[in-house]
Amino acid sequence: MSANERRRPGAEPARRMDALATLPVFVRASGRRVVVAGGSDAAAWKAELAAAAGADLHVFAQAPGAALAALAGRPGVTLHARDWRSDDLSGAVLAICDETIDAPAFRAAARAAGALVNAIDRQEFCDFQFGSIVNRSPLVVAISTDGAAPVFGQAIRMRIETLLPAGFAAWARAAQTWRADLKALALTFRARRDFWERFAARALARPNDAPQESDRAALLAQAQAPETVAANARGRAILIGAGPGDPELLTLRAVRALQSADVVLYDDLVSQGVLDMARREAQRLNVGKRGYKPSCGQDEITALLVELVGAGKVVARLKGGDPMVFGRATEEIEALQRAGLAVEVTPGVTAASAAASALLASLTERDKARRLQFITAHSRAGGLPDDLNWRALADPKASTVVYMGVHTMPALVERIMQEGLAGDTPAVLVERASWPDERAVVGTLATIVAQTQAAAPAGPCVLLIGSAFSHAARG
Ligand code: SAH
């Protein structure tokens, strides 16, 4: 236990630990003797782990398999082409045997030598088990089910893999070296703890940026004179694509960003399931047209964003779909940059992609759609924009996806037909793509307006026009 993890005098006594099937400990194997008996691939995998941990590894196998043979020549690895003997175990800390070995005899010899034993796939002869490992060394996570369900353990490992950014390894390595710098300052317990809390906050907020010399300098400066360092050093905005609604369509990066945020600013279209991915303690503010204030204009949202980031907060700015598609991202990015504040963008699944997936219809098809165009049929003034490229929209070899287009659909569709696109061109309206109550209205340019009026959609909709949608699977 390091000094900063030690309990402070006067702190609440720790709660009793529930019963543990095994005691999880992390063994320093570097330079210490580890014995593996048996030549199977399973033995080779354990040998590989011990070798990765820098052990003085001795493998005894009359007939080593290919996986073991491949370990030959690694520093610290000695392969002995014979069966194990009792005296091989002397000085060993860990002893591992595979299913070809007489486990009771091996365990007796290992215990006599003072080593802990693992008999692969024979629980009853094991003093210790290997967990499933998530490796961000020196940060290491191991999962054990006490042999009850190793495959379940591996599935949980995959979950944790996706949650722990690869960059945490670099932060943990930085901690190893910065620890000495901190020690040299001879600070109080409280100041050291503050240092590590700020360190963790930086690592969590910017997991995939390699820790820099400037991070080290800033953290050490703060540790010595906390009040002289600007409070906003940590603030940043992350524009996050919340996707079309289904939280399963968030990217892993979006989930991580949400879990690092102090404040979440979200639009109306963002679903509860997506918001649930944020940290429990994060403050959530609805800045959609119907939230926050009666009418939350873009200028107010931008100002709020700048204010929060300027105050040192990590702000997740959640936007429906992809932030870079009809999302007014530029205004927010430019305002943050003007204020000298950090901003980054995490892309998301745009409504057009979700709608095409719902229909099992590709947006592009070699023979039917040479071009894919996204338009919004909603001008600043509210009506149909007058600067649309009508020739492009009437192109029979284009797929067109219309965002924000329900209100102006009659005028849009009429004009596209006047410009020459045939009335029997497929047209599909997809409402609430990816939500449980997603709906599709499948028709043609000539029929879609009446069909839409009859369907009276209340949720967000995109209109897809073009021959690529002639096989729209849902109706
Ligand atoms: N940035 C968003 C678009 C924002 S504009 C994106 O990339 O998807 C808002 C419009 O997006 C809505 O009016 C609607 O046309 C469309 N939209 C958003 N979510 C949708 C969904 N789940 N289903 C259908 N259309 C959606």
Coordinates of C-alpha atoms in Angstrom, one line a residue, residues 39-473:
G39 CA 4.6 -29.4 -23.2
S40 CA 1.0 -28.5 -24.1
D41 CA -0.2 -25.3 -25.6
A42 CA -2.0 -24.6 -22.3
A43 CA 1.4 -24.8 -20.5
A44 CA 2.9 -22.6 -23.2
W45 CA 0.3 -19.9 -22.6
K46 CA 1.1 -19.8 -18.9
A47 CA 4.8 -19.8 -19.7
E48 CA 4.2 -16.8 -22.0
L49 CA 2.5 -14.9 -19.1
A50 CA 5.3 -15.6 -16.7
A51 CA 7.9 -14.6 -19.3
A52 CA 6.0 -11.4 -20.0
A53 CA 6.2 -10.7 -16.3
G54 CA 10.0 -11.1 -16.5
A55 CA 10.3 -14.4 -14.6
D56 CA 13.4 -16.6 -14.5
L57 CA 11.3 -19.2 -16.3
H58 CA 12.2 -22.9 -16.5
V59 CA 10.0 -25.2 -18.6
F60 CA 10.3 -29.0 -18.4
A61 CA 8.8 -30.9 -21.2
Q62 CA 10.0 -34.2 -22.8
A63 CA 8.2 -33.2 -26.0
P64 CA 7.5 -29.5 -26.2
G65 CA 4.7 -28.5 -28.5
A66 CA 5.1 -25.8 -31.2
A67 CA 3.8 -23.0 -28.9
L68 CA 6.4 -23.8 -26.3
A69 CA 9.2 -24.2 -28.8
A70 CA 8.4 -20.7 -30.0
L71 CA 9.3 -19.3 -26.6
A72 CA 12.9 -20.6 -26.9
G73 CA 15.5 -17.9 -27.0
R74 CA 13.4 -15.3 -25.2
P75 CA 15.4 -13.6 -22.5
G76 CA 14.8 -15.3 -19.1
V77 CA 13.3 -18.5 -20.7
T78 CA 15.1 -21.9 -20.4
L79 CA 13.5 -24.9 -22.0
H80 CA 14.6 -28.3 -20.6
A81 CA 13.8 -31.3 -23.0
R82 CA 13.2 -33.7 -20.1
D83 CA 10.6 -34.5 -17.4
W84 CA 10.5 -32.4 -14.3
R85 CA 12.3 -33.5 -11.1
S86 CA 11.7 -32.5 -7.4
D87 CA 15.0 -30.6 -7.2
D88 CA 13.9 -28.4 -10.2
L89 CA 11.4 -26.8 -7.9
S90 CA 13.8 -25.5 -5.3
G91 CA 13.8 -21.7 -5.1
A92 CA 10.6 -21.4 -7.3
V93 CA 7.9 -19.0 -6.2
L94 CA 5.3 -20.4 -8.6
A95 CA 5.0 -23.9 -10.1
I96 CA 2.6 -24.7 -13.0
C97 CA 1.8 -28.1 -14.6
D98 CA -0.4 -29.1 -17.4
E99 CA -2.8 -32.1 -17.7
T100 CA 0.0 -34.5 -18.8
I101 CA 1.6 -34.2 -15.4
D102 CA 0.8 -36.2 -12.2
A103 CA -0.7 -33.2 -10.3
P104 CA -0.6 -34.7 -6.7
A105 CA 3.1 -35.5 -7.0
F106 CA 3.9 -32.2 -8.6
R107 CA 2.0 -30.3 -6.0
A108 CA 3.6 -32.1 -3.1
A109 CA 7.1 -31.4 -4.5
A110 CA 6.3 -27.7 -5.2
R111 CA 4.8 -27.2 -1.7
A112 CA 7.9 -28.8 -0.2
A113 CA 9.9 -26.2 -2.0
G114 CA 7.7 -23.4 -0.8
A115 CA 6.1 -22.6 -4.2
L116 CA 2.4 -22.0 -4.9
V117 CA 0.9 -24.4 -7.5
N118 CA -1.4 -24.1 -10.5
A119 CA -2.5 -27.3 -12.1
I120 CA -4.1 -26.3 -15.4
D121 CA -7.7 -27.3 -15.6
R122 CA -7.6 -29.2 -12.3
Q123 CA -9.0 -26.8 -9.8
E124 CA -8.6 -29.1 -6.8
F125 CA -4.8 -29.1 -7.1
C126 CA -4.5 -25.3 -7.5
D127 CA -3.2 -22.9 -4.8
F128 CA -3.6 -20.0 -7.2
Q129 CA -5.3 -19.2 -10.5
F130 CA -4.5 -17.0 -13.4
G131 CA -7.2 -14.4 -14.1
S132 CA -8.3 -13.0 -17.4
I133 CA -6.1 -10.1 -18.0
V134 CA -6.6 -6.5 -19.3
N135 CA -3.1 -5.3 -19.9
R136 CA -2.3 -1.6 -19.7
S137 CA 0.9 -2.3 -17.8
P138 CA 1.9 -1.1 -15.3
L139 CA -1.9 -0.9 -14.9
V140 CA -3.1 -4.5 -14.9
V141 CA -6.7 -5.7 -14.3
A142 CA -7.3 -9.4 -13.7
I143 CA -10.7 -11.1 -13.5
S144 CA -11.3 -14.3 -11.6
T145 CA -14.4 -16.4 -11.3
D146 CA -12.6 -18.8 -9.0
G147 CA -12.6 -21.4 -11.9
A148 CA -16.4 -21.4 -11.9
A149 CA -16.8 -19.9 -15.4
P150 CA -13.6 -18.9 -17.2
V151 CA -15.4 -18.1 -20.4
F152 CA -17.7 -15.7 -18.5
G153 CA -14.6 -14.1 -17.1
Q154 CA -13.2 -13.7 -20.6
A155 CA -16.5 -12.0 -21.7
I156 CA -16.2 -9.6 -18.8
R157 CA -12.6 -9.0 -19.7
M158 CA -13.7 -7.9 -23.2
R159 CA -16.1 -5.4 -21.6
I160 CA -13.3 -4.0 -19.5
E161 CA -11.0 -3.9 -22.5
T162 CA -13.4 -1.6 -24.4
L163 CA -13.7 0.7 -21.4
L164 CA -10.0 1.1 -20.6
P165 CA -8.3 3.2 -23.3
A166 CA -5.0 2.0 -24.5
G167 CA -3.5 5.3 -23.4
F168 CA -3.9 4.5 -19.7
A169 CA -0.7 2.5 -20.0
A170 CA 1.2 5.6 -20.8
W171 CA -0.4 7.5 -17.9
A172 CA 0.4 4.7 -15.5
R173 CA 4.0 4.6 -16.8
A174 CA 4.2 8.4 -16.3
A175 CA 3.0 7.9 -12.7
Q176 CA 5.9 5.6 -12.1
T177 CA 8.4 8.2 -13.0
W178 CA 6.6 11.3 -11.7
R179 CA 6.3 9.6 -8.3
A180 CA 10.0 10.3 -7.6
D181 CA 9.6 14.0 -8.6
L182 CA 6.7 14.3 -6.2
K183 CA 8.6 12.6 -3.4
A184 CA 11.5 15.1 -3.8
L185 CA 9.1 17.9 -3.0
A186 CA 8.6 16.4 0.5
L187 CA 4.9 17.5 0.6
T188 CA 2.2 16.9 3.2
F189 CA 0.0 13.8 2.9
R190 CA -2.9 16.1 1.7
A191 CA -0.8 17.8 -1.0
R192 CA 0.4 14.5 -2.3
R193 CA -3.2 13.1 -2.4
D194 CA -4.3 16.2 -4.3
F195 CA -1.5 15.7 -6.8
W196 CA -2.7 12.1 -7.5
E197 CA -6.4 13.2 -7.7
R198 CA -5.5 15.8 -10.3
F199 CA -3.3 13.3 -12.1
A200 CA -6.2 10.9 -12.3
A201 CA -8.6 13.6 -13.5
R202 CA -6.2 14.5 -16.4
A203 CA -5.7 10.8 -17.4
L204 CA -9.5 10.2 -17.4
A205 CA -10.2 13.4 -19.3
R206 CA -7.5 12.8 -22.0
P207 CA -6.9 9.1 -21.9
N208 CA -5.4 8.9 -25.4
D209 CA -3.2 11.9 -25.3
A210 CA 0.3 10.8 -24.2
P211 CA 1.2 12.5 -20.9
Q212 CA 3.5 15.4 -21.7
E213 CA 6.3 17.2 -20.0
S214 CA 3.9 20.1 -19.7
D215 CA 1.4 17.9 -17.7
R216 CA 4.2 16.9 -15.3
A217 CA 5.3 20.5 -14.9
A218 CA 1.7 21.8 -14.4
L219 CA 0.9 19.1 -11.8
L220 CA 4.0 19.6 -9.8
A221 CA 3.6 23.4 -9.9
Q222 CA 0.0 23.0 -8.7
A223 CA 1.2 20.7 -5.9
Q224 CA 3.6 23.3 -4.6
A225 CA 1.3 26.4 -5.0
P226 CA -2.2 25.2 -5.7
E227 CA -3.7 28.7 -5.7
T228 CA -1.5 30.2 -8.3
V229 CA -2.5 27.9 -11.1
A230 CA -5.5 28.8 -13.3
A231 CA -8.6 26.8 -12.5
N232 CA -9.4 26.3 -16.1
A233 CA -6.3 24.3 -17.0
R234 CA -8.3 21.1 -17.3
G235 CA -11.4 22.5 -19.1
R236 CA -12.3 21.1 -22.5
A237 CA -15.3 20.6 -24.7
I238 CA -16.1 17.3 -26.5
L239 CA -18.7 17.5 -29.2
I240 CA -20.1 14.0 -29.2
G241 CA -22.2 12.3 -31.8
A242 CA -25.0 10.8 -29.8
G243 CA -26.2 8.8 -32.8
P244 CA -29.9 8.5 -34.0
G245 CA -31.2 7.3 -30.6
D246 CA -30.3 3.7 -29.8
P247 CA -27.5 3.9 -27.2
E248 CA -26.0 0.7 -28.8
L249 CA -25.0 3.0 -31.7
L250 CA -22.7 5.1 -29.6
T251 CA -19.0 4.7 -30.4
L252 CA -16.7 3.4 -27.7
R253 CA -15.0 6.8 -27.7
A254 CA -18.3 8.5 -27.2
V255 CA -19.0 6.4 -24.1
R256 CA -15.6 7.1 -22.7
A257 CA -15.9 10.8 -23.3
L258 CA -19.3 10.8 -21.6
Q259 CA -17.8 9.0 -18.6
S260 CA -15.1 11.7 -18.3
A261 CA -17.5 14.7 -18.4
D262 CA -18.4 16.9 -15.5
V263 CA -21.3 18.5 -17.4
V264 CA -23.4 17.1 -20.2
L265 CA -25.2 19.6 -22.5
Y266 CA -27.7 17.7 -24.7
D267 CA -30.2 18.4 -27.4
D268 CA -33.9 17.3 -27.5
L269 CA -33.2 14.4 -29.9
V270 CA -30.7 12.7 -27.5
S271 CA -32.3 9.6 -25.9
Q272 CA -32.4 8.8 -22.2
G273 CA -30.4 5.6 -22.9
V274 CA -27.6 7.7 -24.3
L275 CA -27.7 10.1 -21.3
D276 CA -27.5 7.1 -18.9
M277 CA -24.0 6.5 -20.2
A278 CA -22.7 9.6 -18.5
R279 CA -21.1 9.5 -15.1
R280 CA -23.8 9.4 -12.4
E281 CA -22.4 12.6 -10.8
A282 CA -22.3 14.6 -14.0
Q283 CA -24.6 17.6 -14.3
R284 CA -27.0 17.2 -17.2
L285 CA -28.4 20.3 -19.0
N286 CA -31.0 20.0 -21.7
V287 CA -30.3 22.9 -24.1
G288 CA -32.7 21.7 -26.8
K289 CA -35.4 23.9 -28.1
R290 CA -37.8 22.6 -25.4
G291 CA -35.4 22.4 -22.5
Y292 CA -33.3 24.6 -20.3
K293 CA -35.2 27.8 -21.0
P294 CA -38.4 28.3 -23.0
S295 CA -36.3 28.9 -26.1
C296 CA -32.6 28.1 -25.9
G297 CA -31.0 29.8 -28.9
Q298 CA -27.8 28.8 -30.4
D299 CA -26.0 31.9 -29.1
E300 CA -27.0 31.0 -25.6
I301 CA -25.9 27.4 -25.9
T302 CA -22.5 28.6 -27.3
A303 CA -22.1 31.1 -24.5
L304 CA -22.9 28.5 -21.9
L305 CA -20.5 26.1 -23.4
V306 CA -17.7 28.6 -23.4
E307 CA -18.5 29.6 -19.8
L308 CA -18.4 26.1 -18.5
V309 CA -15.3 25.1 -20.3
G310 CA -13.6 28.3 -19.2
A311 CA -14.5 27.5 -15.6
G312 CA -12.4 24.3 -16.0
K313 CA -15.2 21.8 -16.6
V314 CA -15.0 18.8 -19.0
V315 CA -18.1 19.4 -21.0
A316 CA -19.7 16.7 -23.2
R317 CA -21.8 18.5 -25.8
L318 CA -24.1 15.7 -27.0
K319 CA -25.6 16.2 -30.4
G320 CA -28.1 13.9 -32.2
G321 CA -26.6 11.8 -35.0
D322 CA -23.2 13.1 -36.1
P323 CA -22.2 16.5 -34.8
M324 CA -20.8 17.4 -38.2
V325 CA -24.0 16.9 -40.1
F326 CA -26.5 19.7 -39.8
G327 CA -25.4 20.2 -36.2
R328 CA -24.3 23.8 -36.0
A329 CA -20.9 22.5 -34.8
T330 CA -18.9 25.2 -36.5
E331 CA -20.4 27.9 -34.4
E332 CA -19.5 26.1 -31.1
I333 CA -16.0 25.1 -32.3
E334 CA -15.2 28.6 -33.4
A335 CA -16.4 30.2 -30.2
L336 CA -14.4 27.8 -28.1
Q337 CA -11.3 28.4 -30.2
R338 CA -11.7 32.2 -30.0
A339 CA -11.8 31.9 -26.2
G340 CA -8.5 29.8 -26.4
L341 CA -10.3 26.7 -25.0
A342 CA -9.8 23.1 -26.0
V343 CA -12.3 21.3 -28.2
E344 CA -12.5 18.0 -29.9
V345 CA -15.1 16.1 -31.8
T346 CA -16.2 12.4 -31.6
P347 CA -18.3 11.4 -34.6
G348 CA -21.6 9.6 -34.5
V349 CA -24.0 7.6 -36.7
T350 CA -26.0 10.1 -38.7
A351 CA -29.8 9.7 -39.2
A352 CA -29.3 8.8 -42.9
S353 CA -27.1 5.8 -42.0
A354 CA -29.6 4.6 -39.4
A355 CA -32.5 5.0 -41.8
A356 CA -30.7 3.0 -44.6
S357 CA -29.9 0.3 -42.1
A358 CA -33.5 0.2 -40.9
L359 CA -34.6 -0.3 -44.6
L360 CA -31.8 -2.8 -45.4
A361 CA -31.2 -0.5 -48.3
S362 CA -27.8 0.8 -49.3
L363 CA -27.6 4.5 -49.8
T364 CA -25.3 3.9 -52.8
E365 CA -25.7 1.3 -55.5
R366 CA -23.4 1.1 -58.5
D367 CA -26.2 1.0 -61.1
K368 CA -28.7 3.2 -59.4
A369 CA -27.0 5.9 -57.3
R370 CA -23.8 7.5 -58.4
R371 CA -24.1 10.3 -55.9
L372 CA -25.3 10.6 -52.3
Q373 CA -26.5 14.0 -51.2
F374 CA -27.7 15.2 -47.8
I375 CA -29.9 18.3 -47.8
T376 CA -31.9 20.1 -45.2
A377 CA -35.3 21.3 -46.4
H378 CA -35.5 23.9 -43.7
S379 CA -34.1 27.4 -44.2
R380 CA -33.2 29.9 -41.5
A381 CA -36.5 31.6 -42.2
G382 CA -38.4 28.3 -41.7
G383 CA -39.6 27.5 -45.2
L384 CA -38.0 25.7 -48.1
P385 CA -34.5 27.1 -48.8
D386 CA -34.4 28.9 -52.1
D387 CA -30.8 28.1 -52.9
L388 CA -31.1 24.3 -53.3
N389 CA -29.5 22.8 -56.4
W390 CA -32.6 21.5 -58.2
R391 CA -30.7 19.9 -61.1
A392 CA -28.8 17.8 -58.6
L393 CA -32.0 16.9 -56.7
A394 CA -33.7 15.8 -60.0
D395 CA -30.8 13.6 -61.0
P396 CA -32.2 10.1 -61.4
K397 CA -28.8 8.6 -60.6
A398 CA -28.6 10.3 -57.1
S399 CA -29.7 9.2 -53.6
T400 CA -31.0 12.1 -51.7
V401 CA -31.5 12.2 -47.9
V402 CA -33.6 15.1 -46.6
Y403 CA -33.1 16.2 -43.0
M404 CA -35.7 18.4 -41.2
G405 CA -37.9 18.0 -44.2
V406 CA -41.4 17.0 -43.0
H407 CA -42.8 20.5 -42.8
T408 CA -41.7 21.6 -46.3
M409 CA -42.1 18.2 -48.0
P410 CA -45.1 19.1 -50.2
A411 CA -43.3 22.0 -51.8
L412 CA -40.0 20.1 -52.1
V413 CA -41.5 17.1 -53.7
E414 CA -43.5 19.1 -56.2
R415 CA -40.5 21.2 -57.2
I416 CA -38.3 18.1 -57.7
M417 CA -40.9 16.5 -60.0
Q418 CA -41.2 19.8 -61.9
E419 CA -37.5 19.7 -62.4
G420 CA -37.9 16.4 -64.1
L421 CA -37.5 13.5 -61.6
A422 CA -40.1 10.8 -62.4
G423 CA -43.1 10.4 -60.1
D424 CA -42.5 6.7 -59.7
T425 CA -39.0 7.3 -58.2
P426 CA -38.9 5.5 -54.8
A427 CA -39.4 7.8 -51.8
V428 CA -39.3 6.5 -48.2
L429 CA -39.9 8.4 -45.0
V430 CA -38.2 6.9 -41.9
E431 CA -39.4 8.2 -38.5
R432 CA -37.3 7.7 -35.3
A433 CA -34.7 5.5 -37.0
S434 CA -33.1 3.1 -34.5
W435 CA -35.7 3.8 -31.8
P436 CA -37.9 0.9 -30.6
D437 CA -40.9 2.6 -32.3
E438 CA -39.1 3.3 -35.6
R439 CA -41.5 3.5 -38.6
A440 CA -41.1 3.6 -42.4
V441 CA -43.5 4.9 -44.9
V442 CA -42.6 3.4 -48.3
G443 CA -43.9 5.0 -51.5
T444 CA -42.9 7.0 -54.5
L445 CA -42.4 10.7 -55.1
A446 CA -46.0 10.9 -56.4
T447 CA -47.5 9.3 -53.3
I448 CA -45.2 10.1 -50.4
V449 CA -46.8 13.4 -49.5
A450 CA -50.3 12.0 -49.0
Q451 CA -48.9 8.9 -47.3
T452 CA -46.9 11.1 -44.9
Q453 CA -50.0 13.2 -44.1
A454 CA -51.9 10.0 -43.3
A455 CA -49.1 8.6 -41.1
A456 CA -48.9 12.0 -39.2
P457 CA -45.4 11.4 -37.8
A458 CA -44.6 13.1 -34.5
G459 CA -40.9 12.1 -34.2
P460 CA -37.8 13.1 -36.2
C461 CA -37.9 11.9 -39.8
V462 CA -35.6 11.7 -42.8
L463 CA -36.9 11.4 -46.4
L464 CA -34.9 9.2 -48.7
I465 CA -35.4 9.6 -52.4
G466 CA -33.9 7.6 -55.3
S467 CA -34.0 4.3 -57.2
A468 CA -31.5 2.9 -54.6
F469 CA -34.5 2.6 -52.3
S470 CA -36.7 0.5 -54.6
H471 CA -36.0 -2.6 -52.4
A472 CA -36.8 -0.9 -49.1
A473 CA -37.5 -3.9 -47.0

